[in-house]
XYZ file of C-alpha atoms in Angstrom:
672
model
C -58.946 36.948 29.695
C -60.705 35.052 26.915
C -57.359 33.889 25.568
C -56.360 32.661 29.035
C -59.618 30.716 29.418
C -59.063 29.113 26.031
C -55.501 28.163 26.911
C -56.566 26.631 30.227
C -59.423 24.686 28.654
C -57.090 23.304 25.987
C -54.864 21.802 28.651
C -51.927 24.094 27.942
C -51.684 25.607 31.384
C -48.441 25.613 33.327
C -47.521 23.030 35.869
C -48.113 19.913 33.803
C -45.261 17.449 33.653
C -44.644 14.296 31.660
C -45.147 11.042 33.531
C -41.982 9.420 34.802
C -40.534 6.664 32.657
C -40.953 3.071 33.698
C -37.874 1.319 34.972
C -37.858 -1.722 32.726
C -34.412 -3.005 33.554
C -34.762 -3.688 37.269
C -33.798 -7.183 38.355
C -35.219 -9.293 41.140
C -33.391 -9.290 44.438
C -32.227 -12.845 43.760
C -29.775 -11.560 41.142
C -27.025 -11.067 43.721
C -27.394 -14.582 45.123
C -27.570 -16.103 41.654
C -24.467 -14.219 40.514
C -22.555 -15.338 43.561
C -23.584 -18.927 42.937
C -22.326 -18.761 39.354
C -18.870 -17.917 40.518
C -18.869 -20.103 43.619
C -18.044 -23.497 42.231
C -15.371 -24.054 44.846
C -17.835 -23.554 47.707
C -19.646 -26.403 49.453
C -22.564 -27.971 47.669
C -24.884 -27.135 50.539
C -24.526 -23.389 49.750
C -26.249 -23.745 46.388
C -30.011 -23.556 46.885
C -31.595 -22.745 43.510
C -34.483 -25.134 44.075
C -37.179 -25.592 46.684
C -36.218 -29.297 46.765
C -35.269 -30.757 50.142
C -31.711 -31.505 51.151
C -30.280 -34.847 50.072
C -31.744 -37.683 52.048
C -29.538 -40.166 53.912
C -28.536 -43.366 52.110
C -31.389 -45.820 51.920
C -34.050 -43.102 52.066
C -33.535 -41.521 48.643
C -36.350 -43.543 47.097
C -38.883 -41.706 49.289
C -37.460 -38.238 48.534
C -39.256 -37.766 45.219
C -42.037 -39.439 43.262
C -41.485 -41.794 40.366
C -39.972 -40.267 37.236
C -42.834 -41.805 35.277
C -45.343 -39.623 37.132
C -43.206 -36.507 36.641
C -43.188 -37.067 32.869
C -46.775 -35.954 32.272
C -46.499 -35.326 28.516
C -44.605 -38.567 27.947
C -46.646 -40.975 30.069
C -49.859 -39.638 31.657
C -51.179 -37.642 28.694
C -50.689 -40.476 26.136
C -52.419 -42.848 28.569
C -55.452 -40.526 28.568
C -55.436 -40.324 24.775
C -54.008 -36.803 24.422
C -56.493 -34.620 22.562
C -57.931 -37.710 20.903
C -60.208 -38.275 23.869
C -63.637 -36.736 23.523
C -63.616 -35.415 27.083
C -60.377 -33.490 26.554
C -61.779 -31.918 23.394
C -64.883 -30.860 25.280
C -62.753 -29.188 27.954
C -60.728 -27.311 25.338
C -63.971 -26.108 23.734
C -65.149 -24.912 27.140
C -62.000 -22.761 27.418
C -62.699 -21.183 24.010
C -66.312 -20.095 24.576
C -65.619 -17.582 27.404
C -63.019 -15.866 25.192
C -65.929 -14.205 23.367
C -67.265 -12.737 26.618
C -63.760 -11.666 27.594
C -63.406 -9.849 24.266
C -66.591 -7.895 24.993
C -65.329 -6.842 28.433
C -61.810 -5.909 27.330
C -63.007 -3.497 24.635
C -65.984 -2.035 26.466
C -64.049 1.098 27.496
C -63.983 2.257 23.866
C -67.781 2.594 24.032
C -68.592 3.317 27.662
C -65.943 6.024 28.055
C -65.587 7.462 24.560
C -65.261 11.240 24.734
C -68.008 12.688 22.492
C -68.220 16.019 20.724
C -70.021 18.587 22.853
C -71.289 22.134 22.662
C -73.341 24.493 24.812
C -76.982 23.608 25.021
C -78.964 26.208 23.058
C -76.406 29.002 23.332
C -73.148 27.669 21.877
C -71.388 29.927 19.438
C -71.736 28.452 15.978
C -73.387 25.359 17.409
C -76.745 25.989 15.793
C -80.016 25.109 17.533
C -79.662 22.890 20.561
C -81.627 19.820 21.418
C -82.084 18.730 17.801
C -83.571 15.232 17.611
C -80.975 12.659 16.769
C -78.134 14.842 18.031
C -76.923 12.026 20.222
C -76.216 10.010 17.082
C -73.990 12.618 15.461
C -70.566 11.170 14.862
C -67.342 12.985 14.342
C -63.746 11.859 14.053
C -62.476 9.740 16.866
C -59.095 8.849 18.124
C -57.890 5.298 18.172
C -60.084 3.137 20.436
C -57.105 1.955 22.480
C -55.782 5.526 22.575
C -58.532 8.062 23.462
C -58.627 11.530 21.962
C -56.280 14.089 23.510
C -59.124 16.521 24.170
C -62.863 16.240 24.792
C -63.647 17.559 21.334
C -62.681 16.641 17.795
C -62.843 18.354 14.372
C -66.089 17.896 12.460
C -66.442 14.824 10.309
C -69.091 12.675 8.697
C -72.522 12.322 10.267
C -74.566 9.205 10.848
C -78.257 9.291 11.645
C -80.278 7.021 13.863
C -83.315 7.188 11.545
C -84.185 8.186 8.021
C -86.399 11.111 9.141
C -83.799 12.730 11.383
C -83.161 16.410 10.443
C -79.646 17.658 9.663
C -77.495 17.816 12.734
C -75.796 21.006 13.924
C -72.066 21.250 13.491
C -70.031 21.926 16.604
C -67.867 25.043 16.521
C -64.339 24.952 15.242
C -61.697 23.729 17.623
C -60.175 27.150 18.487
C -63.599 28.349 19.658
C -64.560 25.209 21.592
C -62.908 26.502 24.755
C -65.794 28.910 25.205
C -68.144 25.939 25.694
C -66.551 25.224 29.063
C -68.343 28.319 30.385
C -71.668 26.521 30.001
C -73.594 24.646 32.659
C -75.276 22.197 30.266
C -74.129 20.619 27.026
C -75.417 18.695 24.065
C -73.353 15.689 23.018
C -72.586 14.002 19.740
C -71.804 10.416 20.780
C -69.924 8.529 18.072
C -70.222 4.929 19.237
C -73.855 4.144 18.452
C -75.061 4.805 21.995
C -77.651 7.396 22.948
C -75.910 7.977 26.279
C -72.579 6.889 27.723
C -70.744 7.530 30.986
C -69.301 10.869 29.803
C -72.637 12.330 28.762
C -74.507 10.970 31.794
C -72.319 12.763 34.343
C -71.005 15.623 32.123
C -67.374 14.524 32.276
C -66.088 17.377 30.102
C -63.985 20.491 30.625
C -62.944 20.584 34.300
C -64.264 17.049 34.858
C -62.612 15.488 31.806
C -59.797 14.016 33.931
C -62.319 11.692 35.590
C -62.682 9.831 32.292
C -59.009 8.867 32.382
C -59.311 7.793 36.017
C -62.198 5.544 35.027
C -59.985 4.017 32.344
C -57.206 3.548 34.899
C -59.553 1.631 37.166
C -60.157 -1.308 34.824
C -56.462 -1.597 33.852
C -55.222 -1.295 37.429
C -57.764 -3.912 38.486
C -56.449 -6.227 35.783
C -52.851 -5.693 36.920
C -53.582 -6.465 40.564
C -55.801 -9.349 39.534
C -53.088 -10.979 37.448
C -50.550 -10.742 40.260
C -52.785 -11.927 43.104
C -54.944 -14.542 41.406
C -51.854 -16.031 39.762
C -50.261 -16.749 43.123
C -53.532 -18.092 44.540
C -54.083 -20.380 41.541
C -50.665 -21.965 42.081
C -51.512 -22.622 45.714
C -55.184 -23.691 45.796
C -55.679 -24.692 42.158
C -56.975 -23.278 38.903
C -60.596 -24.377 39.302
C -61.418 -22.570 42.601
C -59.914 -19.309 41.316
C -61.870 -19.577 38.070
C -65.181 -20.263 39.789
C -64.838 -17.539 42.415
C -63.762 -15.043 39.739
C -66.918 -15.869 37.757
C -69.153 -15.337 40.794
C -67.625 -11.992 41.735
C -67.444 -10.600 38.202
C -71.200 -11.177 38.000
C -71.684 -9.265 41.250
C -69.385 -6.333 40.479
C -70.102 -6.204 36.740
C -73.855 -5.962 37.137
C -73.465 -3.435 39.956
C -71.432 -1.216 37.599
C -74.591 -0.738 35.518
C -76.328 0.619 38.635
C -73.678 3.218 39.459
C -75.020 6.545 40.703
C -71.852 8.593 40.103
C -68.489 8.309 38.407
C -66.694 7.488 41.672
C -68.855 4.433 42.205
C -68.402 3.501 38.551
C -64.586 3.677 38.733
C -64.396 1.737 41.996
C -66.602 -1.081 40.755
C -64.706 -1.213 37.463
C -61.523 -1.869 39.437
C -63.054 -4.943 41.053
C -64.559 -6.028 37.747
C -61.083 -5.899 36.191
C -59.657 -7.824 39.150
C -62.130 -10.674 38.625
C -61.755 -10.575 34.851
C -58.013 -11.086 35.305
C -58.653 -14.260 37.307
C -60.818 -15.658 34.501
C -58.339 -14.772 31.748
C -55.344 -16.182 33.599
C -56.848 -19.463 34.756
C -58.411 -20.244 31.381
C -55.085 -19.548 29.681
C -53.244 -21.906 32.031
C -55.896 -24.634 31.799
C -55.809 -24.457 28.020
C -52.022 -24.847 27.932
C -52.017 -27.702 30.455
C -54.638 -29.721 28.579
C -52.705 -29.850 25.304
C -49.852 -32.033 24.016
C -46.699 -30.213 22.811
C -47.627 -30.061 19.141
C -51.097 -28.538 19.683
C -50.485 -25.866 22.323
C -49.882 -22.887 20.055
C -52.750 -23.437 17.633
C -55.269 -24.051 20.411
C -54.135 -20.839 22.107
C -54.452 -18.922 18.838
C -58.015 -20.196 18.335
C -58.901 -18.637 21.696
C -57.324 -15.363 20.510
C -59.430 -15.419 17.345
C -62.584 -15.981 19.400
C -61.696 -12.974 21.578
C -61.177 -10.914 18.415
C -64.634 -11.958 17.271
C -65.912 -10.234 20.409
C -63.930 -7.139 19.428
C -65.472 -7.100 15.926
C -69.010 -7.671 17.245
C -68.804 -5.009 19.943
C -69.969 -2.032 17.756
C -73.067 -3.946 16.687
C -73.810 -4.840 20.300
C -73.525 -1.177 21.286
C -75.839 -0.123 18.451
C -78.451 -2.635 19.630
C -78.284 -1.614 23.294
C -78.315 2.172 22.749
C -77.656 2.833 26.454
C -74.419 2.237 28.340
C -76.143 0.589 31.314
C -77.892 -1.949 29.082
C -74.612 -2.563 27.254
C -72.733 -3.175 30.509
C -75.366 -5.625 31.728
C -75.407 -7.441 28.390
C -71.600 -7.815 28.474
C -71.647 -9.381 31.959
C -74.738 -11.593 31.732
C -73.116 -14.275 29.497
C -70.800 -15.117 32.387
C -73.868 -16.662 34.031
C -73.378 -19.616 31.693
C -69.956 -20.200 33.219
C -71.526 -21.033 36.571
C -72.114 -24.466 35.049
C -68.338 -24.957 35.067
C -68.643 -25.770 38.762
C -70.027 -29.176 37.861
C -68.482 -29.892 34.456
C -64.945 -28.474 34.556
C -62.370 -30.397 36.628
C -59.148 -29.279 38.233
C -55.995 -29.328 36.119
C -54.684 -32.899 36.246
C -51.219 -31.703 35.300
C -51.139 -29.353 38.310
C -52.340 -32.117 40.641
C -49.551 -34.427 39.446
C -46.877 -31.706 39.625
C -47.837 -30.774 43.197
C -47.937 -34.462 44.221
C -51.646 -34.529 45.072
C -51.824 -38.103 43.868
C -55.040 -39.047 45.674
C -57.007 -36.381 43.812
C -55.084 -37.133 40.624
C -56.086 -40.802 40.769
C -59.772 -39.916 41.072
C -59.495 -37.510 38.164
C -57.687 -40.051 35.964
C -60.466 -42.554 36.618
C -62.981 -39.834 35.743
C -61.155 -39.193 32.443
C -61.065 -42.876 31.542
C -64.767 -43.221 32.320
C -65.712 -40.205 30.210
C -63.560 -41.416 27.313
C -64.824 -45.027 27.655
C -61.237 -46.247 27.918
C -60.040 -49.676 28.964
C -57.790 -49.493 32.059
C -55.658 -52.251 30.516
C -54.414 -49.746 27.929
C -52.028 -48.417 30.586
C -48.931 -49.847 28.894
C -46.416 -47.768 30.839
C -47.952 -48.612 34.195
C -49.036 -45.155 35.309
C -51.768 -46.397 37.639
C -49.561 -48.926 39.533
C -46.958 -46.230 40.076
C -49.665 -43.845 41.219
C -50.911 -46.373 43.776
C -47.457 -46.472 45.352
C -47.392 -42.680 45.837
C -50.838 -42.108 47.356
C -49.446 -41.513 50.824
C -47.174 -38.677 49.696
C -47.857 -35.210 51.062
C -48.637 -32.395 48.558
C -45.749 -30.146 47.632
C -46.913 -26.688 46.534
C -44.617 -23.880 45.432
C -45.056 -20.092 45.374
C -43.753 -17.856 42.598
C -41.288 -16.187 45.011
C -39.216 -19.381 44.884
C -38.131 -18.380 41.384
C -35.810 -15.784 42.901
C -33.424 -18.537 43.994
C -33.056 -20.007 40.504
C -30.354 -19.295 37.946
C -32.060 -19.406 34.549
C -35.780 -19.356 35.212
C -36.033 -15.916 36.764
C -33.982 -14.422 33.927
C -36.314 -15.913 31.331
C -39.369 -14.522 33.126
C -37.811 -11.056 33.487
C -36.911 -10.964 29.783
C -40.458 -11.881 28.809
C -41.899 -9.303 31.226
C -39.826 -6.560 29.583
C -40.840 -7.800 26.129
C -44.515 -7.744 27.092
C -44.242 -4.275 28.630
C -42.460 -2.923 25.560
C -44.806 -4.538 23.039
C -48.027 -3.250 24.582
C -46.497 0.095 25.582
C -45.159 1.043 22.166
C -48.384 -0.143 20.517
C -50.067 2.984 21.868
C -47.342 5.164 20.308
C -47.987 3.735 16.860
C -51.767 4.015 17.296
C -51.433 7.654 18.310
C -49.176 8.412 15.336
C -51.660 6.915 12.890
C -54.938 8.156 14.361
C -53.957 11.072 16.554
C -53.931 14.759 15.895
C -50.736 14.597 13.837
C -52.143 12.815 10.780
C -55.197 14.034 8.909
C -56.496 11.260 6.661
C -60.189 11.247 5.606
C -60.457 7.473 6.048
C -59.350 7.720 9.675
C -61.799 10.484 10.647
C -64.572 8.156 11.737
C -64.910 6.149 14.936
C -65.783 2.901 13.174
C -62.946 3.281 10.671
C -60.524 3.770 13.561
C -61.932 0.886 15.549
C -61.977 -1.651 12.739
C -58.545 -0.569 11.498
C -57.029 -1.432 14.864
C -58.979 -4.705 15.023
C -57.951 -5.668 11.485
C -54.275 -5.033 12.230
C -54.526 -7.247 15.321
C -56.211 -9.990 13.280
C -53.526 -9.821 10.590
C -50.875 -9.953 13.304
C -52.311 -13.152 14.778
C -52.543 -14.770 11.342
C -48.908 -13.896 10.684
C -47.923 -15.331 14.075
C -49.402 -18.696 13.091
C -47.180 -18.839 10.000
C -44.000 -17.387 11.485
C -44.025 -19.488 14.654
C -44.606 -22.622 12.592
C -41.357 -22.092 10.678
C -39.153 -20.099 13.078
C -40.325 -21.351 16.448
C -41.208 -19.304 19.505
C -37.873 -17.565 19.990
C -37.247 -16.924 16.289
C -40.740 -15.522 15.805
C -40.463 -13.263 18.830
C -37.090 -12.009 17.618
C -38.411 -11.273 14.122
C -41.427 -9.305 15.368
C -39.294 -7.364 17.844
C -36.855 -6.400 15.070
C -39.788 -5.170 12.947
C -41.088 -3.165 15.907
C -37.698 -1.563 16.489
C -37.228 -0.701 12.800
C -40.698 0.847 12.526
C -40.139 2.887 15.673
C -36.656 4.129 14.785
C -37.625 4.986 11.215
C -40.684 6.852 12.422
C -38.670 8.855 14.925
C -35.648 9.525 12.694
C -36.711 9.429 9.065
C -39.911 11.420 9.547
C -38.059 14.206 11.331
C -35.616 14.298 8.417
C -38.481 14.461 5.913
C -40.104 17.220 7.956
C -36.888 19.230 7.881
C -36.527 18.954 4.087
C -40.206 19.635 3.470
C -39.669 23.167 4.777
C -37.509 23.967 1.743
C -39.645 24.985 -1.262
C -37.314 23.290 -3.768
C -37.232 19.920 -2.008
C -40.376 18.591 -3.682
C -41.607 17.128 -0.384
C -44.800 18.105 1.374
C -46.481 17.297 4.656
C -48.632 14.728 2.869
C -45.517 12.660 2.131
C -44.609 12.717 5.809
C -48.156 11.704 6.765
C -48.110 8.740 4.374
C -44.796 7.504 5.749
C -46.108 7.945 9.289
C -49.168 5.833 8.538
C -47.066 3.114 6.881
C -44.618 2.860 9.780
C -47.460 2.984 12.307
C -49.263 0.070 10.667
C -46.086 -2.017 10.593
C -45.352 -1.084 14.209
C -48.853 -1.922 15.461
C -48.756 -5.192 13.527
C -45.404 -6.265 14.988
C -45.869 -4.932 18.535
C -49.178 -6.781 18.937
C -47.416 -10.011 17.974
C -44.585 -9.287 20.426
C -46.992 -8.856 23.336
C -49.097 -11.911 22.539
C -46.129 -14.177 21.851
C -44.373 -13.101 25.068
C -47.370 -14.221 27.135
C -47.566 -17.571 25.353
C -43.799 -18.090 25.603
C -43.951 -17.546 29.365
C -46.776 -20.074 29.732
C -44.594 -22.704 28.056
C -41.287 -22.213 29.859
C -42.694 -21.609 33.360
C -43.027 -24.833 35.394
C -46.507 -26.122 36.161
C -46.105 -25.580 39.909
C -45.721 -21.788 39.368
C -47.213 -21.348 35.887
C -50.062 -19.061 36.934
C -47.690 -16.914 38.969
C -45.321 -16.515 36.013
C -48.215 -15.794 33.676
C -49.487 -13.216 36.147
C -46.166 -11.367 36.074
C -46.033 -11.185 32.279
C -49.717 -10.234 31.929
C -49.303 -7.565 34.625
C -46.334 -6.187 32.673
C -48.571 -6.028 29.610
C -51.116 -4.139 31.709
C -48.467 -1.607 32.732
C -47.667 -1.114 29.050
C -51.329 -0.459 28.218
C -51.583 1.866 31.227
C -49.229 4.346 29.554
C -51.997 5.298 27.081
C -54.386 6.948 29.579
C -51.408 8.420 31.463
C -50.231 10.278 28.348
C -53.792 11.334 27.533
C -54.281 12.630 31.066
C -51.316 14.951 30.520
C -52.717 16.161 27.174
C -49.987 14.405 25.174
C -47.166 16.157 27.055
C -44.154 13.835 27.027
C -45.530 11.756 24.143
C -42.319 12.027 22.080
C -40.152 11.061 25.071
C -42.518 8.171 25.773
C -41.936 6.884 22.229
C -38.158 7.272 22.497
C -38.008 5.309 25.772
C -39.922 2.366 24.327
C -37.881 2.497 21.115
C -34.730 2.071 23.228
C -36.383 -0.811 25.076
C -36.952 -2.629 21.786
C -33.192 -2.622 21.136
C -32.532 -4.058 24.587
C -35.197 -6.708 24.056
C -33.622 -7.858 20.783
C -30.442 -8.743 22.668
C -32.272 -10.347 25.578
C -34.450 -12.561 23.351
C -31.295 -14.419 22.285
C -30.925 -15.595 25.890
C -34.295 -17.382 25.854
C -34.692 -21.126 25.231
C -36.749 -22.646 22.435
C -39.876 -24.424 23.663
C -41.362 -25.670 20.392
C -42.215 -29.395 20.561
C -40.797 -29.562 24.080
C -42.691 -31.022 27.013
C -43.918 -28.528 29.572
C -41.676 -28.313 32.643
C -43.471 -29.652 35.691
C -41.246 -28.488 38.554
C -38.578 -25.871 39.016
C -35.828 -28.376 38.291
C -37.309 -28.995 34.826
C -37.670 -25.253 34.260
C -34.018 -24.685 35.091
C -33.017 -27.099 32.315
C -34.735 -24.971 29.692
C -31.437 -23.396 28.650
C -30.678 -21.396 25.538
C -29.416 -23.011 22.377
C -28.104 -21.666 19.038
C -30.759 -19.961 16.935
C -29.758 -22.146 13.972
C -29.160 -25.875 14.337
C -25.565 -27.052 13.842
C -24.504 -28.906 10.736
C -23.601 -32.554 10.565
C -20.168 -33.222 11.921
C -20.063 -30.014 13.963
C -19.561 -30.302 17.693
C -22.484 -28.585 19.461
C -21.457 -25.886 21.886
C -23.928 -27.002 24.558
C -23.042 -28.784 27.736
C -24.071 -32.368 28.206
C -26.687 -33.230 30.790
C -24.055 -34.315 33.308
C -21.988 -31.147 32.798
C -25.117 -29.010 32.954
C -26.157 -30.491 36.288
C -22.712 -29.899 37.713
C -22.612 -26.342 36.372
C -26.031 -25.278 37.561
C -25.748 -26.793 41.016
C -28.677 -29.130 40.516
C -26.806 -32.333 41.333
C -27.977 -32.183 44.947
C -31.621 -32.206 43.887
C -30.874 -35.001 41.423
C -29.421 -37.210 44.134
C -32.555 -36.585 46.156
C -34.558 -38.177 43.378
C -35.991 -34.951 41.910
C -34.239 -35.506 38.612
C -35.257 -35.595 35.007
C -37.020 -38.327 33.038
C -35.186 -40.443 30.532
C -36.173 -38.289 27.578
C -34.672 -35.123 29.095
C -32.347 -33.020 26.971
C -30.201 -30.023 27.731
C -32.959 -27.805 26.370
C -35.910 -29.359 28.115
C -38.080 -32.414 27.548
C -38.193 -34.116 24.169
C -41.742 -34.913 23.137
C -42.455 -38.526 22.301
């Protein structure tokens, strides 16, 4: 009977199954219509409807069918008129998008502290636990699993100890792992919290043994809230604007986030964390889009990477913040309170001018342009290209807003978004596999047997990955960089799955000269390379999508890719909930996805130094090109603009006036 209780407490009971694999290769329902259109060149032109543009207008009315091409060319005409990033007001707005990244970093990594599963033993009567209730016991630290990948069981082998004060007596050692199952027979426990807190959510409501599954549900709640938030707020931001979504998300994250600190049970905590994640997603998404839409082509990537570094600063500062707060409720309140400063954005942060121009809200756009010129102390006579006179002619035009579902009727755009969604899902999903291999129960390395060593190792790998992205993308571009990091991810995964099994087989022979330590060292090396590359794949996929998705549906496209990233991160608590059952299959599935992604990345366009597409017609003309530029004298294998229009069925929209500016190329918009 004792053996059965130990087996049940260790999670080895019958009836547990691995979670079903994600279906990464599903295509949108518009695939059938798009495939039929590709082969239907002999059909009437009216049957091709890849765009939300109206039907061709009768002769003599085509001038009123679409706005001036000068107004559609935001990067080539409107942004230079406003001074680009040279204007002081634009720089101030970019700075205002960087500051909240620190608060976002605190919120995104709070689960590692609020929901960390501590060591525990019976209070006063645990076998081998020593005396209970020893002062400072809450500060005892043992080995921890990777912060993004929680420990597979509510206990861990003994490790180093850290004391809250110099006079604290020696702490009792929890019993060995095989005997820890007996502690589930207790009604009260002492905890050794490893994150610098005196009390966290697990110790407050005794979420151990039979209640340990509630910890994983609490982790689900924030991630699921983020996923739903990305999908819903993205669509709303494309319809009502970025600014209203940002401001309402700030208000509600203050309400739900502060209420989380007042939770009376774990059910209330998990429910409120869902809504906190929903609102946090609205802030992340709208700030990301606003940041992209403020920048000229040559500055977009570096300004986005600065925001990533600021968020990582929040990740590095989080352990110190937890050590100062000492209690999880104080920590939660301190994480949310800085968002109070963002309430000032209501009066100082304007709507995205690029979105107003793309959706033909020219009355509001005119007021905002005048506001920009006033803030920058600009002379209206500097309007060399005549943006303001053209804008005056279009003031009576009705707004034209587009929903993300319109992308289903396109030929190229939906494929690009699906490819980037799969890349994002794979990058963030396989990242957990590498983290588990390096810091899980399989590898025993003294350096990685401490919570802070684990935490800062993961953070340092992410920092190194972002630094490498800055260099690689500068020389190889967006598509080349994404391809390189995906190849590294696939190699690390396949070598870890294949080579390590081969080493393990030969290590069983006494004459082979190989030991388990050799296998562990190889596992750590491949895991570091895999975490490094997979983090870059996920981050670069999100940025790539922000560049190739048209302004009218940019937040919706970003929401899809960020939600896919959330699904990838969701696999970590799912595997932990099943006590690591199916972990190897989980790794194999994502390793196969990396091979598929390598092929699909070649289908993507290159967006470096290209103007952002403003409408769906522009987004359709972001077509793929050779990875390497052709030599002098070689005939490029790309279609000309005229042939491309005829091939893609866009000539109807072009005759309606919804065409491309003069500096359009077959791969997008050439920056001036």
